[in-house]
Coordinates of C-alpha atoms in Angstrom, one line a residue:
M183 CA 98.8 111.6 105.2
Q184 CA 96.2 110.3 107.6
S185 CA 97.4 109.7 111.2
S186 CA 96.8 106.8 113.4
L187 CA 94.2 109.2 115.0
G188 CA 92.3 110.2 111.9
V189 CA 94.5 113.6 111.7
D190 CA 95.3 115.3 108.3
L191 CA 98.9 115.6 108.7
K192 CA 99.6 117.5 105.4
Y193 CA 97.9 120.5 107.1
A194 CA 97.4 120.0 110.6
D195 CA 99.2 122.0 113.3
P196 CA 102.1 119.9 113.9
M197 CA 102.3 121.2 118.0
A198 CA 98.3 119.9 118.1
V199 CA 98.8 116.5 116.7
I200 CA 101.5 115.4 118.4
K201 CA 99.5 116.3 121.9
L202 CA 96.8 114.6 121.1
E203 CA 99.0 111.8 120.1
R204 CA 100.7 111.9 123.6
G205 CA 97.5 112.1 125.1
W206 CA 97.0 108.9 123.7
Q207 CA 100.1 107.6 124.8
H208 CA 98.8 108.7 128.4
Q209 CA 96.1 106.8 128.5
I210 CA 97.6 104.1 127.8
C211 CA 100.3 104.4 130.3
D212 CA 97.1 104.9 132.8
E213 CA 96.0 101.6 131.2
L214 CA 99.2 99.6 131.8
E215 CA 99.0 101.0 135.7
R216 CA 95.9 99.6 136.2
L217 CA 96.9 96.7 135.1
A218 CA 100.3 96.7 137.0
D219 CA 97.8 96.8 139.6
Q220 CA 96.1 93.7 139.1
L221 CA 99.0 91.5 139.9
G222 CA 98.6 88.7 141.9
G223 CA 94.4 88.5 141.6
P224 CA 91.9 88.5 139.0
L225 CA 93.6 89.8 135.5
D226 CA 91.1 91.3 133.5
V227 CA 92.0 89.6 130.4
N228 CA 90.3 92.0 128.2
L229 CA 91.9 94.8 128.7
C230 CA 95.6 92.7 128.7
K231 CA 94.2 92.1 125.1
T232 CA 93.7 95.6 123.9
I233 CA 96.8 97.2 126.3
N234 CA 98.7 94.4 123.7
S235 CA 97.3 95.2 120.4
C236 CA 97.6 99.3 121.4
L237 CA 101.3 98.8 122.1
Q238 CA 102.1 96.3 119.2
A239 CA 99.9 98.1 116.3
E240 CA 98.5 101.5 117.4
L241 CA 102.0 102.7 119.3
P242 CA 104.1 103.1 116.2
L243 CA 102.1 104.4 114.2
C244 CA 101.9 107.3 116.3
H245 CA 106.0 106.9 116.6
R246 CA 105.9 107.3 112.5
D247 CA 103.5 110.0 112.9
E248 CA 105.3 111.8 115.0
E249 CA 108.1 111.5 113.3
V250 CA 106.6 112.6 109.8
L251 CA 106.0 115.8 111.8
F252 CA 109.2 116.2 113.3
E253 CA 110.6 115.9 109.9
L254 CA 108.1 118.3 108.3
M255 CA 108.8 121.0 111.4
L256 CA 112.5 120.5 110.3
Q257 CA 112.6 122.0 106.7
K258 CA 110.8 124.8 108.1
E259 CA 113.3 125.6 110.1
P260 CA 116.5 123.3 109.0
D261 CA 118.6 125.9 110.3
N262 CA 116.8 125.2 114.2
T263 CA 119.6 123.3 116.1
L264 CA 117.4 123.2 118.9
L265 CA 114.7 121.8 117.3
A266 CA 116.7 119.4 115.5
A267 CA 117.9 118.1 118.8
C268 CA 114.2 117.8 120.1
T269 CA 113.3 115.7 117.8
G270 CA 116.6 113.5 117.8
Q271 CA 116.0 113.2 121.2
A272 CA 112.3 111.9 120.6
I273 CA 113.1 109.6 118.0
S274 CA 115.7 108.0 120.6
E275 CA 113.2 107.5 123.0
H276 CA 110.8 106.2 120.5
A277 CA 113.4 103.4 119.5
A278 CA 113.9 102.4 123.5
M279 CA 110.1 102.2 123.7
Q280 CA 109.9 99.9 120.7
T281 CA 112.4 97.9 122.4
Y282 CA 110.5 97.9 125.7
V283 CA 107.1 97.3 124.1
F284 CA 109.5 94.3 122.7
E285 CA 110.1 92.9 126.5
L286 CA 106.4 93.0 127.7
Q287 CA 104.9 91.0 124.6
E288 CA 105.5 87.9 126.0
P289 CA 104.4 88.4 129.7
L290 CA 101.2 90.6 128.1
S291 CA 100.6 87.6 125.6
D292 CA 100.4 85.3 128.8
M293 CA 97.8 87.3 130.8
S294 CA 95.6 88.0 127.8
L295 CA 95.1 84.3 127.9
G296 CA 94.5 84.5 131.7
I297 CA 97.9 83.7 133.0
N298 CA 99.3 85.4 136.0
P299 CA 103.3 85.8 135.6
G300 CA 105.2 83.6 137.6
N301 CA 107.3 87.1 139.4
P302 CA 104.5 89.7 139.1
D303 CA 106.8 92.0 140.8
T304 CA 109.3 92.3 138.3
V305 CA 106.1 92.2 135.5
G306 CA 104.7 94.8 137.7
Y307 CA 107.7 97.2 137.3
M308 CA 107.8 96.8 133.6
L309 CA 104.2 97.8 133.1
R310 CA 104.8 100.7 135.3
C311 CA 107.5 102.2 133.3

C-alpha cells in the first residue's frame, strides 16, 4: 500500500512515515500563514488554489495513511495502553482538522477567485489556526 507521499506503508518505519507526513502538514501550515499575511491586500490566487486543493485532496490521504500506520503499530503492541491513547488522540485530532478544513472551504474558494474575504480578521484567524 502506497502512502500519499509515495511511501510503501507495508515496509516503511511507521514513525518515519508519520514524521514525513507531519513535515508536509507543517509546510501547509506555513502556506496558510503566508496567505493570512496577504489578507487585506492583493491575494496570490495560485497559492489559494494550491492550498485549497491540498486541504481537500491530500490532507485526508495523510490522515488515512497515519491511521493505517496506527493500526499496524497497535497490532504489533496490542497491550500498549499509552500507544492506544496517543493514536486515539491523533485520530480525534484528524477529525477536528477535517471539520476545520470544511469551514475554510468557502473562504478559500472565494479567495481562489481573487475575492477578498468580507471579514479578513476572522478568515486570518481561521487560516492561522
